[in-house]
CSV table of C-alpha atoms in Angstrom, one decimal:
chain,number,residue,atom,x,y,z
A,127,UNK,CA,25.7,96.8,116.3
A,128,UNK,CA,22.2,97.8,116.4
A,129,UNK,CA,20.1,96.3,113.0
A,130,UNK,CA,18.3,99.5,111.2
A,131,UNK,CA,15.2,99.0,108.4
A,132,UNK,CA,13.8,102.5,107.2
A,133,UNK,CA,10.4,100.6,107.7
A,134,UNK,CA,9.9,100.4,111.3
A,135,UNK,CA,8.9,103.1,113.2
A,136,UNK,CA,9.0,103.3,116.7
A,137,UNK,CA,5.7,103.1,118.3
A,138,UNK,CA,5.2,105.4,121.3
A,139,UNK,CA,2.4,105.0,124.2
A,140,UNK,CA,1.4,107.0,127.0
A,141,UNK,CA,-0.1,105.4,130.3
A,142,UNK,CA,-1.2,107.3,133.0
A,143,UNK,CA,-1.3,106.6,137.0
A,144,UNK,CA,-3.1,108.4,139.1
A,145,UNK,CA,-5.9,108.6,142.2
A,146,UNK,CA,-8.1,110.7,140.6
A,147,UNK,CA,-10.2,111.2,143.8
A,148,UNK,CA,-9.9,114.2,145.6
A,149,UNK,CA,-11.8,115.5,149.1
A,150,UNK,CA,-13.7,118.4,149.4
A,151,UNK,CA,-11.6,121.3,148.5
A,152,UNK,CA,-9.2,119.2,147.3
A,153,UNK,CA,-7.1,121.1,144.2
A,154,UNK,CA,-3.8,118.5,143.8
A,155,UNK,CA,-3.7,116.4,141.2
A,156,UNK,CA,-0.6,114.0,141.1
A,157,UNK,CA,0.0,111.6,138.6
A,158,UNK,CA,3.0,109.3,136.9
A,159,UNK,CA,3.2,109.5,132.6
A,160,UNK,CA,5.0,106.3,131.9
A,161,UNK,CA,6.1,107.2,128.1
A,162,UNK,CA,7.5,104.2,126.3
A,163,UNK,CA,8.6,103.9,123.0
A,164,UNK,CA,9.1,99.9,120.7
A,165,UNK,CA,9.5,98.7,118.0
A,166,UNK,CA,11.9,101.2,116.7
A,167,UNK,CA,15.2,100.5,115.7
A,168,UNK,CA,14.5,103.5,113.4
A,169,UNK,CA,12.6,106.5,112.5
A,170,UNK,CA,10.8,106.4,109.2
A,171,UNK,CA,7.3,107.5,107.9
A,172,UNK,CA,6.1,110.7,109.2
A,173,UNK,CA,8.5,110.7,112.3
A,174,UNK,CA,11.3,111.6,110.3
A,175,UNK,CA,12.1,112.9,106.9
A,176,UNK,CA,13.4,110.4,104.5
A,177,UNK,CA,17.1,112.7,104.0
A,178,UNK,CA,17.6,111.9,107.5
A,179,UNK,CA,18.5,108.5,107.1
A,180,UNK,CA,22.0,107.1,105.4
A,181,UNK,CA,22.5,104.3,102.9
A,182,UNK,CA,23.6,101.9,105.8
A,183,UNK,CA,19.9,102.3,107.2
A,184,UNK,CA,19.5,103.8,110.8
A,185,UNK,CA,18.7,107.4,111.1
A,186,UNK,CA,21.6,109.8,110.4
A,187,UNK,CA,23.0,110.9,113.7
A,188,UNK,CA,26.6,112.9,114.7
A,189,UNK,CA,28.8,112.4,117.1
A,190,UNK,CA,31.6,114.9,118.7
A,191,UNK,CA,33.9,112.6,121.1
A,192,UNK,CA,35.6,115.2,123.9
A,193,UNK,CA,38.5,114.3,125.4
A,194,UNK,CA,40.1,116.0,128.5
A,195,UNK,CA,44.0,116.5,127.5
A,196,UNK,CA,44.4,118.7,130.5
A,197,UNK,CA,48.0,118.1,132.4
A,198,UNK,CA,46.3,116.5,135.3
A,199,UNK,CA,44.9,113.5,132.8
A,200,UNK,CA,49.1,112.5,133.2
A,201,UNK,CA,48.8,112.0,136.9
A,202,UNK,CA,48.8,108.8,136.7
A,203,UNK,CA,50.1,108.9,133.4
A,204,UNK,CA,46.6,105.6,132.9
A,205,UNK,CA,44.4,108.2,133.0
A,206,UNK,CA,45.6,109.2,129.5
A,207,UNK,CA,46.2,105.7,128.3
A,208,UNK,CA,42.7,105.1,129.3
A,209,UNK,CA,41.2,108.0,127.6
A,210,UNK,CA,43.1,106.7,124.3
A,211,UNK,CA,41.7,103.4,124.5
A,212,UNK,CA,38.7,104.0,125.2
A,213,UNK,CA,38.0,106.9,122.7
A,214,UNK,CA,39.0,104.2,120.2
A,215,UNK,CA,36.5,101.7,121.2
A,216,UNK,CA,33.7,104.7,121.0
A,217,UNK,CA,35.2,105.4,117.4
A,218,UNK,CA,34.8,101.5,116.9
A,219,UNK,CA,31.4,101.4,117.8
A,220,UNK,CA,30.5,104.4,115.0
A,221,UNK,CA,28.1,102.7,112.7
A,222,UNK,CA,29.1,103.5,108.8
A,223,UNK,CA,27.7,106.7,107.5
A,224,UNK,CA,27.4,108.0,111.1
A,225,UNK,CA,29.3,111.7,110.9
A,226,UNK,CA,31.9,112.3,113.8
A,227,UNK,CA,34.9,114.5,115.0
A,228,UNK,CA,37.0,114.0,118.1
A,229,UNK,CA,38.3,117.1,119.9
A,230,UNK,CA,41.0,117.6,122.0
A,231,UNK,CA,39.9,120.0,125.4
A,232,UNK,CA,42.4,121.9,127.9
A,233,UNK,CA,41.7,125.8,128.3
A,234,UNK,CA,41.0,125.6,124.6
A,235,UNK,CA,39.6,122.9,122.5
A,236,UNK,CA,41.1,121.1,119.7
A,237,UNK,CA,40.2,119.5,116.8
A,238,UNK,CA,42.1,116.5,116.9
A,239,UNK,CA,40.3,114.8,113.8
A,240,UNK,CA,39.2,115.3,110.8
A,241,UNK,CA,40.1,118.9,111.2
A,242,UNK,CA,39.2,121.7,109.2
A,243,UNK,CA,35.8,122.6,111.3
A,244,UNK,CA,34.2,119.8,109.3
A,245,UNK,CA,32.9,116.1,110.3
A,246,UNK,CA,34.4,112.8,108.9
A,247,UNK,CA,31.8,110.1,108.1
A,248,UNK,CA,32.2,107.0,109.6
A,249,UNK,CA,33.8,103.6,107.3
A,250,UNK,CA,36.4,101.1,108.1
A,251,UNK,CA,39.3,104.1,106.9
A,252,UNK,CA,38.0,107.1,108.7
A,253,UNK,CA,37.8,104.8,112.1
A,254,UNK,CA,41.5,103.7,111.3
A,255,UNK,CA,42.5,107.2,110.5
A,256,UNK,CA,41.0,108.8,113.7
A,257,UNK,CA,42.2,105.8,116.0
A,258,UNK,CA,45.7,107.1,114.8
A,259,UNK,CA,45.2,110.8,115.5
A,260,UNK,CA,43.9,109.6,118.9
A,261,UNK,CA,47.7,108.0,119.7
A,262,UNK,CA,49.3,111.5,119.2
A,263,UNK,CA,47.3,112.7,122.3
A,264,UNK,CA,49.5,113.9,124.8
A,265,UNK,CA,48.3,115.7,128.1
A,266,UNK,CA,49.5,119.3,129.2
A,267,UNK,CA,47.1,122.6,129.9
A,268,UNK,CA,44.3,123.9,132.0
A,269,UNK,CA,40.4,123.0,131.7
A,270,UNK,CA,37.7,124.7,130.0
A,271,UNK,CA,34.9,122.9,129.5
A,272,UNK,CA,32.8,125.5,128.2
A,273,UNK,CA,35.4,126.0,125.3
A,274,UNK,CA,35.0,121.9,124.0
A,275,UNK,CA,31.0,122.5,124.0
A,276,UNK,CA,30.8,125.0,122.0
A,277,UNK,CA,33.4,123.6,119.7
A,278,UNK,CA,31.3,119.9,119.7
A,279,UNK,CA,28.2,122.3,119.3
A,280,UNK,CA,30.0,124.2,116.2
A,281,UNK,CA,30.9,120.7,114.4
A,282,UNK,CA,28.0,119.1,114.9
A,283,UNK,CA,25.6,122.0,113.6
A,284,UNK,CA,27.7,121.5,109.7
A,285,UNK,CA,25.7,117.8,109.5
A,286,UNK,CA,22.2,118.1,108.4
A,287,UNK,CA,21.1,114.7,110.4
A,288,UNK,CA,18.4,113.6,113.0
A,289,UNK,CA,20.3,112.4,116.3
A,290,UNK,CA,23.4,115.2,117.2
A,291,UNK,CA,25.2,113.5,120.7
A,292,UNK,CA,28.4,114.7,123.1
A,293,UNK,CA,29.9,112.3,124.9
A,294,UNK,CA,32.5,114.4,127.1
A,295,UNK,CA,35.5,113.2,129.5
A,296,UNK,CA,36.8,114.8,132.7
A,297,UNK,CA,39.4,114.2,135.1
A,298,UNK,CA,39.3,117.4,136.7
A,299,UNK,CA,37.8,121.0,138.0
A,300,UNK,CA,36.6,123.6,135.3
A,301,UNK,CA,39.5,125.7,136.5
A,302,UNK,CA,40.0,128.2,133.6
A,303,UNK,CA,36.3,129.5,133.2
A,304,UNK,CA,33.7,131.0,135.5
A,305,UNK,CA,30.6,129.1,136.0
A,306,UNK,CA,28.6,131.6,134.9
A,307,UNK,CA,30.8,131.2,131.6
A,308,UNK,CA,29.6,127.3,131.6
A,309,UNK,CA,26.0,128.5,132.5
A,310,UNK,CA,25.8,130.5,129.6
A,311,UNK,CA,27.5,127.5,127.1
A,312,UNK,CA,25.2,125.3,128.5
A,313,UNK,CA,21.9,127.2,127.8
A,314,UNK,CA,23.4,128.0,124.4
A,315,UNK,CA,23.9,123.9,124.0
A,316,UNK,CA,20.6,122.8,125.2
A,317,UNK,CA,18.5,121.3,122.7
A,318,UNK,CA,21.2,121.5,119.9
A,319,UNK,CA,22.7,118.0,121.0
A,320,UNK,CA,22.4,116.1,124.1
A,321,UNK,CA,25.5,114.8,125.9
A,322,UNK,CA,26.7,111.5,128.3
A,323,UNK,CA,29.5,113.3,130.6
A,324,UNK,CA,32.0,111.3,132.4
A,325,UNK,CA,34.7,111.9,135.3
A,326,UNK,CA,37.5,110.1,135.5
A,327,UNK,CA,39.8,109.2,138.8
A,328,UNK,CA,38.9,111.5,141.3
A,329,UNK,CA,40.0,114.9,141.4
A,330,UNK,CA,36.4,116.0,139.3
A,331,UNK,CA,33.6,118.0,140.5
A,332,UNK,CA,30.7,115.7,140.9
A,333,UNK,CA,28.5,118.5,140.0
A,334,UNK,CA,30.1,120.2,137.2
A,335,UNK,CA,29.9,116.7,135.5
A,336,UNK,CA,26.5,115.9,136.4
A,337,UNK,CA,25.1,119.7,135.5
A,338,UNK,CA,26.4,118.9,132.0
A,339,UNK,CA,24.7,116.0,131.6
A,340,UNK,CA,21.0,117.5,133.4
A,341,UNK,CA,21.5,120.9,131.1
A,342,UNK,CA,21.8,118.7,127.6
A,343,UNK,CA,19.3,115.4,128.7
A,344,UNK,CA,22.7,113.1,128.8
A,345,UNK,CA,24.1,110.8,131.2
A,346,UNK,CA,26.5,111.4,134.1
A,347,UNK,CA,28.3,108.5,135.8
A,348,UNK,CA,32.0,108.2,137.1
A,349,UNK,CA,34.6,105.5,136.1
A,350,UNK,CA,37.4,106.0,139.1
A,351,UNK,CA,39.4,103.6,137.7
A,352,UNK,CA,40.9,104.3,134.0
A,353,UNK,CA,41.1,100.7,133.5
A,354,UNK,CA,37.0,100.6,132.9
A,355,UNK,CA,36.8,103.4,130.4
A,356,UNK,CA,37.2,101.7,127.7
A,357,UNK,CA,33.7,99.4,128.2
A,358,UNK,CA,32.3,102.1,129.6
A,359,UNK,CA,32.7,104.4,126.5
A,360,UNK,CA,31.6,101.3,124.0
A,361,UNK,CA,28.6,100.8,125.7
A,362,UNK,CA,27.5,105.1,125.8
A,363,UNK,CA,28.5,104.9,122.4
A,364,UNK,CA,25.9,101.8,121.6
A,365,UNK,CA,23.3,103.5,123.3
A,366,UNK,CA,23.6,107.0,121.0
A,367,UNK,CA,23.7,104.5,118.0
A,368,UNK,CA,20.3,102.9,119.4
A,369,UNK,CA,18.4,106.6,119.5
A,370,UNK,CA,15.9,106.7,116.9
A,371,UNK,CA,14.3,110.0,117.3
A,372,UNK,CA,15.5,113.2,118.6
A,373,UNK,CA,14.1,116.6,120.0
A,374,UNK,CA,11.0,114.6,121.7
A,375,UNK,CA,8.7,116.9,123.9
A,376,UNK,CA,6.4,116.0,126.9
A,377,UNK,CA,3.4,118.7,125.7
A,378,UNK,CA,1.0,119.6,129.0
A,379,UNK,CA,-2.1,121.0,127.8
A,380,UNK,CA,-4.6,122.7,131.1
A,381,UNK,CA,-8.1,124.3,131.4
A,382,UNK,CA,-8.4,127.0,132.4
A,383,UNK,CA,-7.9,127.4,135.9
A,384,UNK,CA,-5.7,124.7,136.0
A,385,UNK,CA,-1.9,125.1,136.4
A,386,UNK,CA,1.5,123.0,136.1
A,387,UNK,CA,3.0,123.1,139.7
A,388,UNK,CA,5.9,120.5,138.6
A,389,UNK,CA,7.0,118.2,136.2
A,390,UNK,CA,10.2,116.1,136.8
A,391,UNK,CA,11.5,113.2,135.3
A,392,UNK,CA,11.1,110.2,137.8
A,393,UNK,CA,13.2,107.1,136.3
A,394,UNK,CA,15.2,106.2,135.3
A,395,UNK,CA,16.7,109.0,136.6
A,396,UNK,CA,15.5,112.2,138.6
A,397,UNK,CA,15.2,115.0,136.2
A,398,UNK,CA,13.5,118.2,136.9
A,399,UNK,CA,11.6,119.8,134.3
A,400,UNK,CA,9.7,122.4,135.8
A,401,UNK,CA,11.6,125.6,134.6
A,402,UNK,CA,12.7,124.4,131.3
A,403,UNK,CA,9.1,124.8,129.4
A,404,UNK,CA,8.5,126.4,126.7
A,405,UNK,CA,4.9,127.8,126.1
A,406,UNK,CA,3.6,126.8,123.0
A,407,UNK,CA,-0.1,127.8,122.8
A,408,UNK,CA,-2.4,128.7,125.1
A,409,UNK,CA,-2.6,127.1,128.1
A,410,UNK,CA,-0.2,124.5,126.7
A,411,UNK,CA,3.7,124.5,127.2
A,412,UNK,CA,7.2,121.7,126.0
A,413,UNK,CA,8.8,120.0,128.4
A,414,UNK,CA,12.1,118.5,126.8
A,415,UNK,CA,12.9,115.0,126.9
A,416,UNK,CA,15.8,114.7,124.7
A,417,UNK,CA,16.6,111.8,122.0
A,418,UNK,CA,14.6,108.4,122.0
A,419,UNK,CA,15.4,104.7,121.4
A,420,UNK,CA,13.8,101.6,122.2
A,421,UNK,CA,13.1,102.3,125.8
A,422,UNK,CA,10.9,103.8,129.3
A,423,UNK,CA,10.7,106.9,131.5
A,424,UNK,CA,8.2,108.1,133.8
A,425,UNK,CA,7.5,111.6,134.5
A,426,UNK,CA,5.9,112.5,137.7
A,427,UNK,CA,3.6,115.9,137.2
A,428,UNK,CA,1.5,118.2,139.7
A,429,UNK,CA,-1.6,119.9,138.6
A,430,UNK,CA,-3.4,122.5,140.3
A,431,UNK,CA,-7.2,122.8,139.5
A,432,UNK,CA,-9.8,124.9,140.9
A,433,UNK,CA,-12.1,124.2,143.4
A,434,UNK,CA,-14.9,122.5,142.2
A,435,UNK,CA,-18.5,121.1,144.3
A,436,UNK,CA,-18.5,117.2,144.9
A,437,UNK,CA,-19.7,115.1,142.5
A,438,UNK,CA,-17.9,117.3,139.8
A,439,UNK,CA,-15.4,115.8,137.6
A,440,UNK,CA,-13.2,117.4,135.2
A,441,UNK,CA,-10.1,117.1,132.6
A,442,UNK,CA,-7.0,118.5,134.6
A,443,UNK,CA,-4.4,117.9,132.0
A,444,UNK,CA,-3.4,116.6,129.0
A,445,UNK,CA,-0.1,114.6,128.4
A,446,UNK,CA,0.7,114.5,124.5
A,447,UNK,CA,4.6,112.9,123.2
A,448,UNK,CA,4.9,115.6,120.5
A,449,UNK,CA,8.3,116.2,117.7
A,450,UNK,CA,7.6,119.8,117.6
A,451,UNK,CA,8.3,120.9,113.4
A,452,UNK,CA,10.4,123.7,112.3
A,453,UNK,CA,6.9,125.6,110.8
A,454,UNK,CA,5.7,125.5,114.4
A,455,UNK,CA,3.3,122.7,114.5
A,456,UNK,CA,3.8,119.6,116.0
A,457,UNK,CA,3.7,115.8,115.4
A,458,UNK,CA,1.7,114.6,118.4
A,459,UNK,CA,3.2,110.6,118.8
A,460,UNK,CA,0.9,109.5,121.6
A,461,UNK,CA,-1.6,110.8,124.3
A,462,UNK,CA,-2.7,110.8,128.2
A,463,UNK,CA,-5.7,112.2,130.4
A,464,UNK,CA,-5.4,113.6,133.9
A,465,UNK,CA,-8.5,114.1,135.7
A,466,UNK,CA,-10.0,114.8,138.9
A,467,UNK,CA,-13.3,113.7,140.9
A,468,UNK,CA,-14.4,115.5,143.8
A,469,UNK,CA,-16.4,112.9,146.5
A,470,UNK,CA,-17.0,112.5,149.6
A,471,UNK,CA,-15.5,108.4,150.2
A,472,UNK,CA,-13.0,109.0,152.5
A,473,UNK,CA,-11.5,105.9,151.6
A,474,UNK,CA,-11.4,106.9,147.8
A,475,UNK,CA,-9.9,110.4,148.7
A,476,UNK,CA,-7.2,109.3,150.8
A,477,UNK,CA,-5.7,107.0,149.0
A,478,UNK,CA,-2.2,107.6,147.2
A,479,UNK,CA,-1.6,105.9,144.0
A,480,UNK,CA,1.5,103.4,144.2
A,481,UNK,CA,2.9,104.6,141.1
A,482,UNK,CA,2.6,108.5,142.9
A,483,UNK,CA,4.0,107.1,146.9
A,484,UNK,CA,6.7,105.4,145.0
A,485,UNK,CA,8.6,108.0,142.9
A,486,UNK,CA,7.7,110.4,145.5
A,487,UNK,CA,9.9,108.4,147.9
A,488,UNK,CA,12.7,107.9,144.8
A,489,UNK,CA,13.1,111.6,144.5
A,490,UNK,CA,12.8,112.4,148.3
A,491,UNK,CA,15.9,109.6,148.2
A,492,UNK,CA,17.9,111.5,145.4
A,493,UNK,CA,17.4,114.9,147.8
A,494,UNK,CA,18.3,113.7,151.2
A,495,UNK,CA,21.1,111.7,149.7
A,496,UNK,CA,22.8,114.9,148.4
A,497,UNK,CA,22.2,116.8,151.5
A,498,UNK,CA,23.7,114.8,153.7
A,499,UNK,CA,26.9,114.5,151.6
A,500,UNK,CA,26.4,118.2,151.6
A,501,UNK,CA,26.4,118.6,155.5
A,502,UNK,CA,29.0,115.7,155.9
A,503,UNK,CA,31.4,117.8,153.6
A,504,UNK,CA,30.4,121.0,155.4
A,505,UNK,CA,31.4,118.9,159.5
A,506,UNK,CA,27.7,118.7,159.9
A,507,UNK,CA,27.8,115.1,161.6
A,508,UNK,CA,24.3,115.4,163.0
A,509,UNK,CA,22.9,116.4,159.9
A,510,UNK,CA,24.7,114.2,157.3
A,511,UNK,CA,23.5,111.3,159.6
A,512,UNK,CA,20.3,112.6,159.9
A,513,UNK,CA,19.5,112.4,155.8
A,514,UNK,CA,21.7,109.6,155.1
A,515,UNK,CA,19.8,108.0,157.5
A,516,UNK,CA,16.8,108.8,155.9
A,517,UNK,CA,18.2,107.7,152.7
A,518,UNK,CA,19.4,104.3,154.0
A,519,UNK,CA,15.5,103.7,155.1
A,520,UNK,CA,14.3,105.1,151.6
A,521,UNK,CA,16.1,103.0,149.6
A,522,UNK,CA,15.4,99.6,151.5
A,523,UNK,CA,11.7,100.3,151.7
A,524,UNK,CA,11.8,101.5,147.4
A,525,UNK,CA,14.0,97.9,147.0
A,526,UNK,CA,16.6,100.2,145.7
A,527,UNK,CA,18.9,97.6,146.2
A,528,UNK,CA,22.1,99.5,144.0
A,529,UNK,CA,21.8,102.9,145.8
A,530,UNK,CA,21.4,100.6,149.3
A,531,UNK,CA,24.9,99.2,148.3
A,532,UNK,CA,26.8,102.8,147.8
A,533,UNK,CA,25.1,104.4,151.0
A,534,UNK,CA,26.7,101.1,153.3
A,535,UNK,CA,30.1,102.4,151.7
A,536,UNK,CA,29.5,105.8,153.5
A,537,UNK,CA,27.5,104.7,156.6
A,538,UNK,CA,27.1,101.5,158.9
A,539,UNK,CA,23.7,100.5,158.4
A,540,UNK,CA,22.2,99.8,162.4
A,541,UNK,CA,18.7,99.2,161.1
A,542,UNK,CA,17.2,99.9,157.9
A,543,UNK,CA,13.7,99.8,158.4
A,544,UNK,CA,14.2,102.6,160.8
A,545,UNK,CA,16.6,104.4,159.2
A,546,UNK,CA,19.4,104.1,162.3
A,547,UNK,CA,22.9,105.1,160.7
A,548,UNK,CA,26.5,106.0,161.8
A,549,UNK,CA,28.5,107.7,159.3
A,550,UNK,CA,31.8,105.6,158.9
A,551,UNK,CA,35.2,107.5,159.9
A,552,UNK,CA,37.1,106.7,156.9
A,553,UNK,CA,35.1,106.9,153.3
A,554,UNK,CA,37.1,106.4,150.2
A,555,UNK,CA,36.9,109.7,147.7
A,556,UNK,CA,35.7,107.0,144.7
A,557,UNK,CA,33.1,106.1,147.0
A,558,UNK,CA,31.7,109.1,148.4
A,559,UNK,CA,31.8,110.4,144.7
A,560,UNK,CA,29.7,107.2,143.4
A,561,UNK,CA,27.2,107.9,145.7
A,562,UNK,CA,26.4,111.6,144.8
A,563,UNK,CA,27.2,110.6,141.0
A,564,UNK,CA,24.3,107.9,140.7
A,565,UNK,CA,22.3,109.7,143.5
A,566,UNK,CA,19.5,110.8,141.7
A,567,UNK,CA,19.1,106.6,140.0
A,568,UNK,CA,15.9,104.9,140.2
A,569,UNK,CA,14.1,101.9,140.5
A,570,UNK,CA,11.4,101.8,138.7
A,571,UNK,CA,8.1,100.5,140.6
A,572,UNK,CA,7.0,97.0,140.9
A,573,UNK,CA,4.3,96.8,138.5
């Protein structure tokens, strides 16, 4: 159980990494914002307000458990079993004071406890009381995952605390709503609460499960065999516990002149960022990066300046870590440069920041890994060899050792180096599924 003082406050830094050379004419700037954030534990001071935090000390968060009781989650009847368990090992990971409900989803959603559109507040009773409710969960309807959203957004929205998280379980396809009806939950969701989203067995749709977890800043990950929910659920359940501030923004300031051409999220996942800003001044605009613990990202973002004479230099962006406030001013947390300088050293110009050649390689790795699953699904054999192929040699030159292992479930490696593949005949569903799941994982570069 993670140790709260309403002292500490987490520190956060910004460090930039970057060629700032560019030729004659040049007008790309590219450049990785590591953001990290120590010595937390908690939020106190002016990061958060003091009626944020709970007697037992961490900062006051809520939690809405979803459960898929859909008929399918009895075929086999573990799935269910497993979903029991390990939605009790979540509820035993609750710290005291923490506010949480569990619902119940099928074509509807369902509060299963407390009930009554309210929260229950974590202590050694309500934990008991909800582990009990749990066991009368029985398995029989269609799935709308659009419905248990809402419903988690609802419940959460009555606690007046810092951190609000999902964590949502699947076994199968959002059957009994369109996906423009998810769509439109989603956007309503996003920025409310973040959400981990899992699939269980399966018969899930990699990329329903994974959009839930992109649109609200959570995790995505599979567990084919029940047996490993449980773990897996105490351990997502640890890390919401561990989050310390929520509703963090990456703020990108430009001259004039000067534009954003992308921002993505490089480790440790792939995250694209680009459309979701909002502007917030002029010439400035939000990116979201969700809740915060003690923990790293980098963020990988493309600035266009104008054309400028060698010898010229100039500011091409600034990075701030901002908590934006309800009167519309912000709490700026830490703070980065980007800058350009035109010359004429060839040498200077030309050469790519390892920071820069890295993540560009760990996101070219997430792409090609999804379209060749994508042309070997669609009988495209020349294709799906083709970009696994490429991914193979991606992920051995990146040391992506993890991602290396899931693509030799799919394809027989001939030679890494050059990226010389066959796809295998015979590819279990778990592991095709694993591969597209943790796809867009990254390593982070060798500093």
């Amino acid at each position: 159980m993670a140790n709260f003082s309403k002292s500490s406050v987490p520190q956060f830094s910004v460090e930039v990494y970057q060629n700032e050379f560019l030729p004659e004419g040049g007008r790309e700037v590219n450049a990785i914002v590591t953001v990290t954030s120590t010595g937390g534990g908690t939020v106190g001071g002016a990061v958060a307000a003091p009626h944020l935090f709970h007697a037992g000390g961490g900062p006051d968060a809520a939690v809405a458990l979803m459960v898929d009781c859909s008929g399918s989650m009895d075929y086999p009847p573990t799935k269910m079993r497993g979903a029991r368990e390990a939605s009790a090992a979540a509820i035993d990971a609750l710290r005291d004071g923490v506010h949480f409900a569990v619902i119940g989803g099928t074509h509807v959603a369902t509060e299963i406890y407390p009930g009554a559109g309210r929260l229950a507040v974590a202590d050694a009773g309500t934990r008991e009381q909800a582990k009990q409710a749990l066991r009368k969960l029985s398995a029989g309807g269609g799935t709308a995952i659009g419905t248990w959203l809402r419903l988690a957004d609802r419940l959460l929205s009555t606690a007046e605390v810092g951190i609000r998280h999902g964590i949502l379980l699947t076994d199968g396809r959002n059957e009994h709503e369109s996906p423009e009806d998810l769509r439109a939950t989603l956007d309503a969701c996003a920025g409310r609460f973040t959400c981990d989203a899992r699939g269980v067995g399966t018969d899930w749709e990699v990329k329903e499960v994974t959009g839930v977890a992109s649109a609200l800043l959570g995790t995505a990950d599979i567990v084919a065999d029940p047996a490993h929910l449980a773990a897996d659920f105490t351990q997502m359940m640890e890390t919401a516990m561990g989050k310390e501030v929520a509703d963090v923004a990456l703020r990108l300031w430009t001259p004039l002149g000067s534009e954003i051409k992308f921002v993505k999220q490089v480790a440790p996942t792939v995250e694209e960022l680009t459309e979701r800003r909002t502007e917030t001044g002029p010439r400035a605009g939000d990116y979201p990066t969700g809740s915060w613990g003690d923990e790293s990202r980098d963020y990988h973002v493309c600035v266009q300046v104008p054309q400028a004479d060698l010898g010229q230099e100039m500011l091409a962006a600034r990075v701030s870590l901002v908590i934006p406030q309800p009167d519309g001013s912000a709490q700026t947390l830490s703070q980065g440069l980007v800058r350009a300088v035109w010359t004429d050293d060839m040498a200077a110009s030309t050469s790519i920041n390892p920071q820069v050649a890295h993540y560009t390689g760990q996101a070219e790795l997430a792409q090609v890994i999804q379209q060749g699953l994508d042309a070997r699904k669609a009988g495209d054999a020349d294709g799906a060899t083709a970009k696994l192929g490429r991914a193979v040699q991606l992920a051995a030159l990146s040391g992506n050792a993890d991602t290396a292992k899931l693509l030799s479930k799919v394809v027989d490696v001939v030679d890494a180096a050059e990226g010389t593949v066959r796809l295998k005949a015979k590819v279990a569903e778990a592991d095709e599924m694993t591969l597209e799941t943790r796809s867009t994982k990254t390593v982070r570069v060798k500093k």
